[in-house]
Coordinates of C-alpha atoms in Angstrom, one line a residue:
Chain A
X1 CA 4.9 6.1 -36.0
X2 CA 6.0 9.3 -37.6
X3 CA 4.3 12.5 -37.5
X4 CA 2.1 13.2 -40.6
X5 CA 1.6 16.8 -41.5
X6 CA 4.4 17.7 -39.2
X7 CA 3.8 21.4 -39.3
X8 CA 0.0 21.6 -39.7
X9 CA -1.7 20.5 -36.5
X10 CA -0.1 21.2 -33.2
X11 CA 0.9 18.2 -31.1
X12 CA -1.1 19.6 -28.3
X13 CA -3.7 22.3 -28.6
X14 CA -5.6 23.5 -25.6
X15 CA -8.3 26.2 -25.6
X16 CA -9.8 28.0 -22.6
X17 CA -9.0 25.0 -20.5
X18 CA -10.4 25.5 -17.0
X19 CA -10.6 23.3 -13.9
X20 CA -12.4 24.0 -10.6
X21 CA -11.8 21.8 -7.6
X22 CA -14.9 22.8 -5.6
X23 CA -14.5 26.6 -5.1
X24 CA -10.9 26.6 -6.0
X25 CA -10.1 27.5 -9.6
X26 CA -6.9 25.5 -10.3
X27 CA -6.6 26.3 -14.0
X28 CA -8.3 29.3 -15.6
X29 CA -8.9 29.8 -19.3
X30 CA -5.5 28.4 -20.4
X31 CA -4.8 28.2 -24.1
X32 CA -1.6 27.3 -25.9
X33 CA -0.3 25.2 -28.8
X34 CA 2.6 22.9 -28.7
X35 CA 4.1 22.8 -32.3
X36 CA 5.0 19.5 -33.8
X37 CA 8.7 18.7 -33.4
X38 CA 9.2 21.3 -30.7
X39 CA 10.6 20.9 -27.2
X40 CA 8.1 22.8 -25.3
X41 CA 8.7 23.9 -21.7
X42 CA 5.7 24.4 -19.4
X43 CA 7.0 26.7 -16.7
X44 CA 5.5 27.8 -13.5
X45 CA 6.0 27.8 -9.7
X46 CA 4.8 24.8 -7.7
X47 CA 1.1 24.9 -7.4
X48 CA 0.6 27.1 -10.5
X49 CA -1.6 24.5 -12.2
X50 CA 1.0 22.6 -14.3
X51 CA 0.2 19.2 -13.1
X52 CA -3.5 19.7 -13.3
X53 CA -3.2 20.9 -16.9
X54 CA -1.1 17.9 -17.8
X55 CA -3.5 15.5 -16.1
X56 CA -6.3 17.1 -18.1
X57 CA -4.4 16.6 -21.3
X58 CA -3.8 13.0 -20.4
X59 CA -7.5 12.4 -19.5
X60 CA -6.9 11.7 -15.8
X61 CA -8.7 14.8 -14.7
X62 CA -12.0 16.0 -16.3
X63 CA -11.8 19.7 -17.4
X64 CA -14.5 21.9 -16.0
X65 CA -14.5 23.7 -19.4
X66 CA -12.4 24.0 -22.5
X67 CA -11.1 21.9 -25.4
X68 CA -8.1 19.6 -25.7
X69 CA -6.7 18.3 -29.0
X70 CA -3.8 15.8 -29.1
X71 CA -2.0 15.2 -32.4
X72 CA -4.9 16.8 -34.2
X73 CA -7.6 14.8 -32.5
X74 CA -10.2 16.4 -30.2
X75 CA -10.2 14.5 -26.9
X76 CA -13.6 14.4 -25.1
X77 CA -13.5 11.3 -22.9
X78 CA -10.8 9.9 -20.6
X79 CA -8.7 7.1 -22.1
X80 CA -9.0 8.2 -25.7
X81 CA -7.2 5.9 -28.1
X82 CA -4.9 8.8 -29.3
X83 CA -3.0 8.4 -26.0
X84 CA -1.5 5.3 -27.5
X85 CA 0.7 7.7 -29.5
X86 CA 1.7 9.6 -26.3
X87 CA 4.3 8.6 -23.8
X88 CA 3.9 10.1 -20.3
X89 CA 5.7 10.7 -17.1
X90 CA 3.2 12.1 -14.6
X91 CA 4.9 13.5 -11.5
X92 CA 6.8 10.5 -10.0
X93 CA 7.3 7.4 -12.1
X94 CA 5.4 4.4 -10.6
X95 CA 6.4 0.8 -10.7
X96 CA 5.7 -2.5 -9.1
X97 CA 8.7 -2.3 -6.8
X98 CA 9.2 -6.0 -6.1
X99 CA 9.6 -6.6 -9.8
X100 CA 12.7 -5.9 -11.9
X101 CA 12.9 -3.0 -14.2
X102 CA 12.6 -5.2 -17.2
X103 CA 9.5 -7.1 -15.8
X104 CA 7.9 -3.8 -15.1
X105 CA 8.3 -2.6 -18.6
X106 CA 7.1 -6.0 -19.9
X107 CA 4.0 -5.6 -17.9
X108 CA 3.4 -2.0 -19.1
X109 CA 4.1 -3.1 -22.6
X110 CA 1.4 -5.8 -22.4
X111 CA -1.3 -3.2 -21.5
X112 CA -3.0 -0.6 -23.6
X113 CA -5.1 -1.0 -26.7
X114 CA -2.4 -2.4 -28.9
X115 CA 0.2 -4.4 -27.0
X116 CA 3.8 -3.4 -27.9
X117 CA 5.4 -5.8 -30.4
X118 CA 7.9 -7.2 -30.4
X119 CA 7.7 -6.8 -26.7
X120 CA 11.1 -8.1 -25.5
X121 CA 13.1 -6.3 -28.2
X122 CA 11.2 -3.1 -27.6
X123 CA 11.8 -3.3 -23.9
X124 CA 15.5 -4.0 -24.3
X125 CA 15.7 -1.1 -26.8
X126 CA 14.2 1.5 -24.4
X127 CA 16.2 0.2 -21.5
X128 CA 19.3 0.8 -23.6
X129 CA 18.1 4.3 -24.6
X130 CA 17.9 5.4 -20.9
X131 CA 21.1 3.5 -20.0
X132 CA 19.6 0.9 -17.7
X133 CA 20.6 -2.2 -19.6
X134 CA 22.9 -3.3 -16.8
X135 CA 20.4 -2.7 -14.1
X136 CA 17.4 -4.2 -16.0
X137 CA 17.3 -7.4 -13.9
X138 CA 17.4 -5.7 -10.5
X139 CA 14.3 -5.1 -8.5
X140 CA 13.0 -1.6 -8.8
X141 CA 13.1 -1.1 -5.1
X142 CA 16.9 -1.2 -5.3
X143 CA 17.0 1.6 -7.9
X144 CA 18.3 5.1 -7.1
X145 CA 15.9 8.0 -7.6
X146 CA 17.7 8.9 -10.9
X147 CA 17.4 5.3 -12.1
X148 CA 13.7 5.2 -11.4
X149 CA 13.2 8.5 -13.2
X150 CA 15.1 7.1 -16.2
X151 CA 13.0 3.9 -16.0
X152 CA 10.0 6.2 -16.1
X153 CA 11.2 7.8 -19.3
X154 CA 11.8 4.3 -20.7
X155 CA 8.2 3.4 -19.8
X156 CA 7.1 6.6 -21.7
X157 CA 9.0 5.5 -24.7
X158 CA 7.6 2.0 -24.9
X159 CA 5.0 2.6 -27.6
X160 CA 7.2 4.7 -29.8
X161 CA 5.2 7.8 -29.1
X162 CA 4.9 10.8 -31.4
X163 CA 4.5 13.0 -28.3
X164 CA 6.3 12.8 -24.9
X165 CA 4.6 14.5 -22.0
X166 CA 7.0 14.7 -19.1
X167 CA 5.9 16.3 -15.8
X168 CA 8.8 17.6 -13.8
X169 CA 11.3 15.0 -15.2
X170 CA 14.2 16.3 -13.1
X171 CA 12.2 16.7 -9.8
X172 CA 14.2 15.5 -6.8
X173 CA 17.3 14.5 -8.8
X174 CA 20.8 15.4 -7.7
X175 CA 23.0 17.5 -10.1
X176 CA 24.4 14.4 -11.8
X177 CA 20.9 13.0 -12.3
X178 CA 19.7 16.4 -13.7
X179 CA 22.6 16.4 -16.1
X180 CA 21.8 12.8 -17.3
X181 CA 18.2 13.7 -17.7
X182 CA 19.1 16.8 -19.7
X183 CA 21.2 14.8 -22.1
X184 CA 18.4 12.3 -22.4
X185 CA 15.9 15.0 -23.2
X186 CA 18.2 16.4 -25.9
X187 CA 18.6 12.9 -27.4
X188 CA 14.9 12.4 -27.4
X189 CA 14.0 15.8 -28.9
X190 CA 15.0 14.8 -32.4
X191 CA 12.5 12.0 -32.8
X192 CA 9.6 13.2 -30.7
X193 CA 7.6 16.3 -29.8
X194 CA 8.5 16.8 -26.1
X195 CA 6.2 18.7 -23.7
X196 CA 7.9 19.0 -20.4
X197 CA 6.9 20.9 -17.3
X198 CA 9.3 22.3 -14.8
X199 CA 9.6 24.9 -12.1
X200 CA 13.3 25.1 -13.0
X201 CA 14.0 27.8 -15.6
X202 CA 17.5 26.7 -16.2
X203 CA 16.2 23.4 -17.4
X204 CA 13.7 24.9 -19.8
X205 CA 16.3 27.5 -21.1
X206 CA 18.8 24.7 -21.9
X207 CA 16.6 22.2 -23.6
X208 CA 13.4 23.9 -24.9
X209 CA 12.8 25.9 -28.0
X210 CA 9.2 26.9 -27.0
X211 CA 7.8 27.7 -23.6
X212 CA 4.7 28.8 -21.8
X213 CA 4.6 30.3 -18.3
X214 CA 1.7 29.6 -16.0
X215 CA 1.1 31.3 -12.7
X216 CA -1.9 31.0 -10.3
X217 CA -3.8 28.9 -12.9
X218 CA -3.4 31.5 -15.7
X219 CA -1.2 31.5 -18.7
X220 CA 1.0 34.6 -18.5
X221 CA 3.2 34.2 -21.5
X222 CA 3.9 31.7 -24.3
X223 CA 6.1 31.7 -27.4
X224 CA 9.5 30.7 -28.5
X225 CA 12.2 30.9 -25.9
X226 CA 13.8 33.7 -27.9
X227 CA 10.5 35.7 -28.0
X228 CA 10.0 35.2 -24.3
X229 CA 13.5 36.5 -23.5
X230 CA 12.7 39.7 -25.4
X231 CA 14.9 41.8 -27.6
X232 CA 18.7 41.7 -27.7
X233 CA 20.4 44.8 -26.3
X234 CA 24.0 45.9 -26.4
X235 CA 26.3 46.9 -23.6
X236 CA 28.6 49.6 -24.9
X237 CA 31.6 50.4 -22.9
X238 CA 33.1 53.7 -23.7
X239 CA 34.5 56.8 -21.9
X240 CA 32.6 59.0 -24.4
X241 CA 29.1 58.1 -23.3
X242 CA 27.4 61.4 -24.4
X243 CA 28.8 61.3 -27.9
X244 CA 27.9 57.7 -28.2
X245 CA 24.3 58.4 -27.2
X246 CA 24.1 60.9 -30.0
X247 CA 25.3 58.4 -32.6
X248 CA 22.8 55.8 -31.3
X249 CA 19.9 58.3 -31.5
X250 CA 21.0 59.1 -35.1
X251 CA 20.6 55.4 -35.9
X252 CA 17.1 55.4 -34.5
X253 CA 18.0 53.5 -31.3
X254 CA 17.8 54.4 -27.7
X255 CA 20.3 54.4 -24.9
X256 CA 20.4 54.6 -21.2
X257 CA 23.5 55.2 -19.1
X258 CA 25.4 52.5 -17.4
X259 CA 28.5 52.8 -15.2
X260 CA 31.3 53.0 -17.8
X261 CA 29.1 53.2 -20.8
X262 CA 25.5 52.7 -22.2
X263 CA 22.9 50.1 -22.6
X264 CA 21.8 50.3 -26.1
X265 CA 18.5 49.2 -27.7
X266 CA 19.1 49.4 -31.5
X267 CA 15.5 48.8 -32.4
X268 CA 16.4 46.6 -35.3
X269 CA 19.6 48.3 -36.6
X270 CA 22.7 46.1 -37.0
X271 CA 25.4 46.3 -34.3
X272 CA 28.1 46.4 -36.9
X273 CA 26.7 49.6 -38.3
X274 CA 26.7 51.2 -34.9
X275 CA 30.3 50.3 -34.4
X276 CA 31.4 51.8 -37.7
X277 CA 29.5 55.0 -37.0
X278 CA 30.9 55.2 -33.6
X279 CA 34.4 54.9 -34.9
X280 CA 33.7 57.4 -37.7
X281 CA 32.4 59.9 -35.1
X282 CA 35.7 59.5 -33.1
X283 CA 34.0 57.7 -30.2
X284 CA 36.4 55.5 -28.3
X285 CA 34.9 52.0 -28.0
X286 CA 36.2 49.7 -25.3
X287 CA 33.7 46.9 -25.8
X288 CA 30.4 46.1 -27.4
X289 CA 28.7 43.1 -25.9
X290 CA 25.3 41.7 -27.1
X291 CA 23.1 40.9 -24.1
X292 CA 19.8 39.2 -23.7
X293 CA 17.7 39.1 -20.6
X294 CA 17.9 35.6 -19.2
X295 CA 14.7 33.7 -19.2
X296 CA 15.0 33.9 -15.4
X297 CA 14.6 37.6 -15.3
X298 CA 11.6 37.4 -17.6
X299 CA 10.2 34.6 -15.6
X300 CA 10.6 36.4 -12.3
X301 CA 8.9 39.4 -13.7
X302 CA 6.1 37.4 -15.0
X303 CA 5.3 35.3 -11.9
X304 CA 6.6 37.8 -9.3
X305 CA 9.6 37.0 -7.2
X306 CA 7.7 35.8 -4.2
X307 CA 6.1 33.0 -6.1
X308 CA 9.2 31.7 -7.8
Chain B
X1 CA -4.9 -4.5 -20.6
X2 CA -5.8 -8.2 -20.4
X3 CA -6.6 -10.6 -17.6
X4 CA -3.5 -12.5 -18.4
X5 CA -1.3 -9.5 -17.7
X6 CA -3.2 -9.0 -14.5
X7 CA -2.7 -12.6 -13.5
X8 CA 1.0 -12.4 -14.2
X9 CA 1.2 -9.4 -11.9
X10 CA -0.7 -11.2 -9.1
X11 CA 1.4 -14.3 -9.5
X12 CA 4.6 -12.3 -9.2
X13 CA 3.5 -11.1 -5.7
X14 CA 4.6 -13.1 -2.7
X15 CA 1.5 -12.1 -0.9
X16 CA -0.8 -13.9 -3.3
X17 CA 1.1 -17.2 -2.6
X18 CA 1.1 -16.6 1.1
X19 CA -2.6 -16.1 1.1
X20 CA -3.2 -19.3 -0.9
X21 CA -0.8 -21.1 1.4
X22 CA -2.9 -20.1 4.4
X23 CA -5.9 -21.3 2.5
X24 CA -4.2 -24.7 2.0
X25 CA -2.8 -24.8 5.5
X26 CA -6.2 -24.7 7.4
X27 CA -7.7 -27.8 5.9
X28 CA -4.3 -29.5 6.4
X29 CA -4.4 -28.6 10.1
X30 CA -8.0 -29.8 10.4
X31 CA -7.2 -33.1 8.6
X32 CA -4.2 -33.9 10.7
X33 CA -5.9 -32.8 13.9
X34 CA -8.9 -35.0 13.3
X35 CA -6.9 -37.9 12.2
X36 CA -4.1 -37.9 14.8
X37 CA -5.4 -35.6 17.5
X38 CA -7.1 -36.7 20.7
X39 CA -8.9 -39.9 19.8
X40 CA -11.1 -40.0 22.8
X41 CA -14.3 -39.2 20.8
X42 CA -13.5 -41.0 17.6
X43 CA -16.2 -43.2 16.4
X44 CA -18.5 -41.8 19.1
X45 CA -18.7 -38.2 18.1
X46 CA -21.1 -35.9 19.9
X47 CA -23.6 -35.3 17.2
X48 CA -25.4 -32.4 18.8
X49 CA -26.7 -29.8 16.3
X50 CA -23.7 -30.3 13.9
X51 CA -24.7 -30.8 10.3
X52 CA -24.8 -34.4 9.5
X53 CA -21.8 -34.5 7.2
X54 CA -19.6 -33.1 10.0
X55 CA -20.4 -36.2 12.0
X56 CA -19.8 -38.4 9.1
X57 CA -16.5 -36.7 8.3
X58 CA -14.9 -37.7 11.5
X59 CA -15.0 -41.2 10.1
X60 CA -14.9 -40.7 6.3
X61 CA -12.2 -38.9 4.4
X62 CA -14.6 -38.0 1.6
X63 CA -16.2 -35.5 3.9
X64 CA -13.1 -33.5 4.5
X65 CA -13.4 -31.1 1.5
X66 CA -16.8 -30.1 2.7
X67 CA -15.7 -29.6 6.2
X68 CA -12.7 -27.6 4.9
X69 CA -15.1 -25.4 3.0
X70 CA -17.3 -24.9 6.1
X71 CA -14.3 -23.8 8.1
X72 CA -12.9 -21.5 5.5
X73 CA -15.9 -20.0 3.9
X74 CA -17.0 -18.3 7.0
X75 CA -13.9 -16.2 7.5
X76 CA -10.5 -17.0 5.9
X77 CA -11.8 -17.0 2.3
X78 CA -13.6 -13.7 2.8
X79 CA -10.5 -12.3 4.4
X80 CA -8.1 -13.2 1.6
X81 CA -10.7 -12.0 -1.0
X82 CA -10.9 -8.8 1.0
X83 CA -7.2 -8.3 0.8
X84 CA -7.0 -9.1 -2.9
X85 CA -10.0 -7.0 -3.9
X86 CA -9.0 -4.0 -1.8
X87 CA -5.6 -4.1 -3.5
X88 CA -7.0 -4.5 -7.0
X89 CA -7.6 -0.8 -7.6
X90 CA -6.7 0.6 -4.2
X91 CA -3.1 -0.7 -4.6
X92 CA -2.7 0.6 -8.1
X93 CA -3.9 4.0 -7.0
X94 CA -1.7 4.1 -3.8
X95 CA 1.3 2.9 -5.7
X96 CA 0.8 5.5 -8.5
X97 CA 0.6 2.8 -11.2
X98 CA -3.1 3.5 -11.8
X99 CA -2.4 6.7 -13.7
X100 CA 0.2 5.0 -15.9
X101 CA -2.3 2.2 -16.7
X102 CA -5.0 4.9 -17.6
X103 CA -2.7 6.8 -19.9
X104 CA -1.4 3.8 -21.8
X105 CA -4.5 4.1 -22.3
X106 CA -6.6 1.5 -20.6
X107 CA -10.2 2.5 -20.6
X108 CA -11.6 2.9 -17.1
X109 CA -14.5 0.6 -17.6
X110 CA -12.2 -2.1 -19.0
X111 CA -9.7 -1.7 -16.1
X112 CA -12.6 -2.1 -13.6
X113 CA -13.9 -5.1 -15.5
X114 CA -10.4 -6.8 -15.6
X115 CA -10.0 -6.2 -11.9
X116 CA -13.4 -7.7 -11.1
X117 CA -12.4 -10.7 -13.3
X118 CA -9.2 -10.9 -11.3
X119 CA -11.1 -10.9 -8.0
X120 CA -13.4 -13.7 -9.4
X121 CA -10.4 -15.8 -10.5
X122 CA -8.7 -15.4 -7.2
X123 CA -11.8 -16.3 -5.3
X124 CA -12.2 -19.4 -7.5
X125 CA -8.6 -20.5 -7.1
X126 CA -8.8 -20.1 -3.3
X127 CA -12.0 -22.1 -3.2
X128 CA -10.6 -24.8 -5.4
X129 CA -7.5 -25.0 -3.3
X130 CA -9.7 -25.4 -0.2
X131 CA -11.6 -28.3 -1.7
X132 CA -8.6 -30.0 -3.3
X133 CA -6.5 -29.9 -0.2
X134 CA -9.4 -31.3 1.8
X135 CA -9.8 -34.1 -0.8
X136 CA -6.1 -34.8 -0.8
X137 CA -5.8 -35.2 3.0
X138 CA -9.2 -36.9 3.2
X139 CA -7.9 -39.6 0.8
X140 CA -4.4 -39.8 2.1
X141 CA -4.9 -39.7 5.8
X142 CA -8.2 -41.2 6.7
X143 CA -8.7 -44.9 7.1
X144 CA -11.9 -44.9 5.2
X145 CA -12.6 -43.0 2.0
X146 CA -16.0 -44.2 0.9
X147 CA -19.0 -42.6 -0.9
X148 CA -20.2 -39.8 1.4
X149 CA -23.6 -40.8 2.8
X150 CA -25.9 -37.9 3.3
X151 CA -29.4 -37.4 4.4
X152 CA -31.8 -34.8 5.7
X153 CA -31.3 -33.7 9.2
X154 CA -33.7 -35.9 11.2
X155 CA -34.2 -38.4 8.4
X156 CA -32.5 -41.7 9.3
X157 CA -32.1 -43.0 5.8
X158 CA -28.7 -42.1 4.3
X159 CA -28.0 -42.0 0.6
X160 CA -24.4 -42.7 -0.5
X161 CA -23.3 -40.4 -3.3
X162 CA -21.8 -41.8 -6.5
X163 CA -18.6 -40.2 -7.8
X164 CA -20.4 -37.9 -10.2
X165 CA -22.9 -36.8 -7.7
X166 CA -20.2 -36.2 -5.2
X167 CA -18.0 -34.1 -7.5
X168 CA -21.1 -32.4 -8.9
X169 CA -22.2 -31.3 -5.4
X170 CA -18.7 -30.2 -4.5
X171 CA -18.6 -28.1 -7.7
X172 CA -22.0 -26.5 -6.9
X173 CA -20.9 -25.7 -3.3
X174 CA -17.6 -24.2 -4.6
X175 CA -19.4 -22.2 -7.3
X176 CA -21.8 -20.9 -4.7
X177 CA -19.0 -19.8 -2.4
X178 CA -17.2 -18.1 -5.3
X179 CA -20.2 -16.0 -6.1
X180 CA -20.6 -15.1 -2.4
X181 CA -16.9 -14.1 -2.3
X182 CA -17.2 -12.0 -5.5
X183 CA -20.0 -10.1 -3.9
X184 CA -17.8 -9.3 -0.9
X185 CA -14.9 -8.6 -3.3
X186 CA -17.1 -6.0 -5.1
X187 CA -17.2 -4.0 -1.9
X188 CA -13.3 -4.1 -1.7
X189 CA -13.0 -3.1 -5.4
X190 CA -15.3 -0.2 -5.1
X191 CA -13.9 1.1 -1.8
X192 CA -10.3 0.7 -3.1
X193 CA -11.1 2.8 -6.1
X194 CA -12.9 5.5 -4.0
X195 CA -10.2 5.7 -1.3
X196 CA -7.0 4.9 -3.2
X197 CA -6.1 2.9 -0.1
X198 CA -5.9 -0.9 -0.1
X199 CA -5.8 -1.0 3.6
X200 CA -9.0 1.1 4.0
X201 CA -10.7 -1.1 1.4
X202 CA -10.0 -4.4 3.0
X203 CA -10.8 -2.9 6.4
X204 CA -14.2 -1.9 5.1
X205 CA -14.8 -5.4 3.7
X206 CA -13.9 -7.1 6.9
X207 CA -15.9 -4.5 8.9
X208 CA -18.9 -5.1 6.7
X209 CA -18.5 -8.8 7.0
X210 CA -18.5 -8.6 10.8
X211 CA -21.3 -6.0 11.0
X212 CA -23.4 -8.2 8.8
X213 CA -22.7 -11.2 10.9
X214 CA -23.7 -9.3 14.0
X215 CA -26.9 -7.9 12.5
X216 CA -27.7 -11.4 11.3
X217 CA -27.6 -12.6 14.9
X218 CA -30.1 -10.0 16.1
X219 CA -33.5 -11.5 16.0
X220 CA -35.3 -8.1 16.2
X221 CA -33.8 -7.3 12.8
X222 CA -35.0 -10.5 11.2
X223 CA -36.6 -8.5 8.4
X224 CA -33.3 -7.2 7.1
X225 CA -31.5 -10.6 7.3
X226 CA -32.3 -11.6 3.7
X227 CA -30.4 -8.5 2.6
X228 CA -27.2 -9.5 4.3
X229 CA -24.5 -11.4 2.4
X230 CA -23.6 -13.3 5.6
X231 CA -27.2 -14.5 5.9
X232 CA -26.7 -16.6 2.8
X233 CA -23.0 -17.4 3.1
X234 CA -23.3 -20.9 4.5
X235 CA -26.4 -21.9 2.5
X236 CA -24.2 -24.0 0.2
X237 CA -24.3 -26.7 2.8
X238 CA -27.8 -27.5 1.3
X239 CA -26.0 -29.5 -1.4
X240 CA -25.4 -32.0 1.3
X241 CA -29.1 -32.6 1.8
X242 CA -30.8 -35.4 0.0
X243 CA -32.4 -34.1 -2.1
X244 CA -30.5 -30.9 -2.5
X245 CA -32.5 -28.0 -1.1
X246 CA -32.1 -25.5 -4.0
X247 CA -34.4 -22.8 -2.8
X248 CA -32.3 -21.1 -0.1
X249 CA -29.3 -21.4 -2.4
X250 CA -31.1 -19.7 -5.3
X251 CA -32.2 -16.9 -3.0
X252 CA -28.6 -16.5 -1.8
X253 CA -27.3 -16.3 -5.4
X254 CA -29.9 -13.7 -6.2
X255 CA -28.7 -11.7 -3.2
X256 CA -25.0 -12.0 -4.2
X257 CA -25.7 -11.1 -7.8
X258 CA -27.7 -8.1 -6.7
X259 CA -24.7 -7.0 -4.6
X260 CA -22.3 -7.6 -7.5
X261 CA -24.5 -5.8 -10.0
X262 CA -25.2 -2.8 -7.7
X263 CA -21.7 -2.3 -6.5
X264 CA -20.2 -2.7 -9.9
X265 CA -22.6 -0.2 -11.5
X266 CA -21.8 2.3 -8.8
X267 CA -18.1 1.6 -9.2
X268 CA -18.1 2.0 -13.0
X269 CA -20.2 5.2 -12.9
X270 CA -18.1 6.8 -10.2
X271 CA -14.7 5.7 -11.7
X272 CA -15.7 7.2 -15.0
X273 CA -16.6 10.5 -13.3
X274 CA -13.6 10.7 -11.1
X275 CA -10.5 12.9 -11.3
X276 CA -7.6 10.6 -10.9
X277 CA -5.3 12.5 -8.6
X278 CA -3.3 9.7 -7.1

């Protein structure tokens, strides 16, 4: 299954999605689009509404209000057939622990509206993709946490999905496991649209090109990772800070003092032009370093330090 | 999602085989006990109020399947069906596999239906095991294995059953027990879905069974007795009357089917409405 109209309809589109659990509003008027072919990070602290949103997208939880469209198709009832083109990992992966990894996948492959064919080949194929070929015959209860997580991803890949929805894929993994999972995400991102949730920024910064940030049930930002990080600034190290500030102002930028120099926002002007003018003006330049706020700073600003 | 995938899953569980093993073990113990146990009463059983075929069975191996069914249908068969039905949706929810089945996607009504079919199949297999193991030991151990002679309680004339009549009546008895067990299993299926806990579900089934048995003993509540599953549970023994007394069995089946239909409707409706948070 390949994506038709790759750029036209978003892989996931939610509009004003809202969920009340009794009096508690878990998700409030959330809207975002996951572009086809993107690796989309859904960021937020624990309890922000990420999992509830994902469960609504997958038809496990009924929205109180709002619309969901998956791969261009409006989803109104749970278990919509379009989910056959979606692979999902919802919180923990879950298996029949007394069965082997391969038997588990064979069982999952035989369920759903269109059984996966050819079943055995497909199962061996996804086991290979996640690096579990050697452990395929072992019972799942003997698997490490990281292996179960990878088997969960294999399960999500069974029906060759156009869209992968992965809820906290690195949750509870050790550093080696996180690294393996990150490599796996990168490998998968070529062939699928990937929607992954995480409370770990680093994760999203490293593998995602798009992101949305949710806090206390509300969407506080969304866009490309570049947009979220905000504009690039320069750190200019110079002993002649006052002269340098005048040159920056002449270029239409702004500057604020730093110890040993300035932080410069060029407002669109090219850094190389700045350097030439500085040299022409006799300003001694020790270093010019492009800087971007890490996603982490932006994230902490957005959700407030106490929540992150 | 198909019944065959569901059956493969059940068959891969040790517990399924342990439960069927228990079901096979009890008639075996009975058969060996009757054949080789204390022989003081043999040939001169104390008839008392026991149904006629019980008396006959002490001499005739052909009665053993029915005695096995009497012994098991009152408690062990309901117990294993309670475990299986409680686990059907409750176990999937508790283990987290329910959400993965639903996003494959398996439609909720379909999943519920497949699980009900799986409970029915399990009840049928357990009942058939009971009858066949009884038949096996009846034929292998007992000195006589002759057409089972039956009659109405109090009527002295006994009618020996031909092979077809014998197996036909065994099939009707088994079928009746299966429907009764599915009615009980419908409780386990529903409660398992609602609580996401297989243990709670099979506790509720056993609790309901015991409560209904108690209420069924209280004469002052005679009016509600026809509403109780347990009131009808043993009515299949009417196949061992000559002629068969159909009326109480039909009433029993009506009661069982009403339970199945009612509980399944509630289950389907509520499953559809539910947020799956497990």
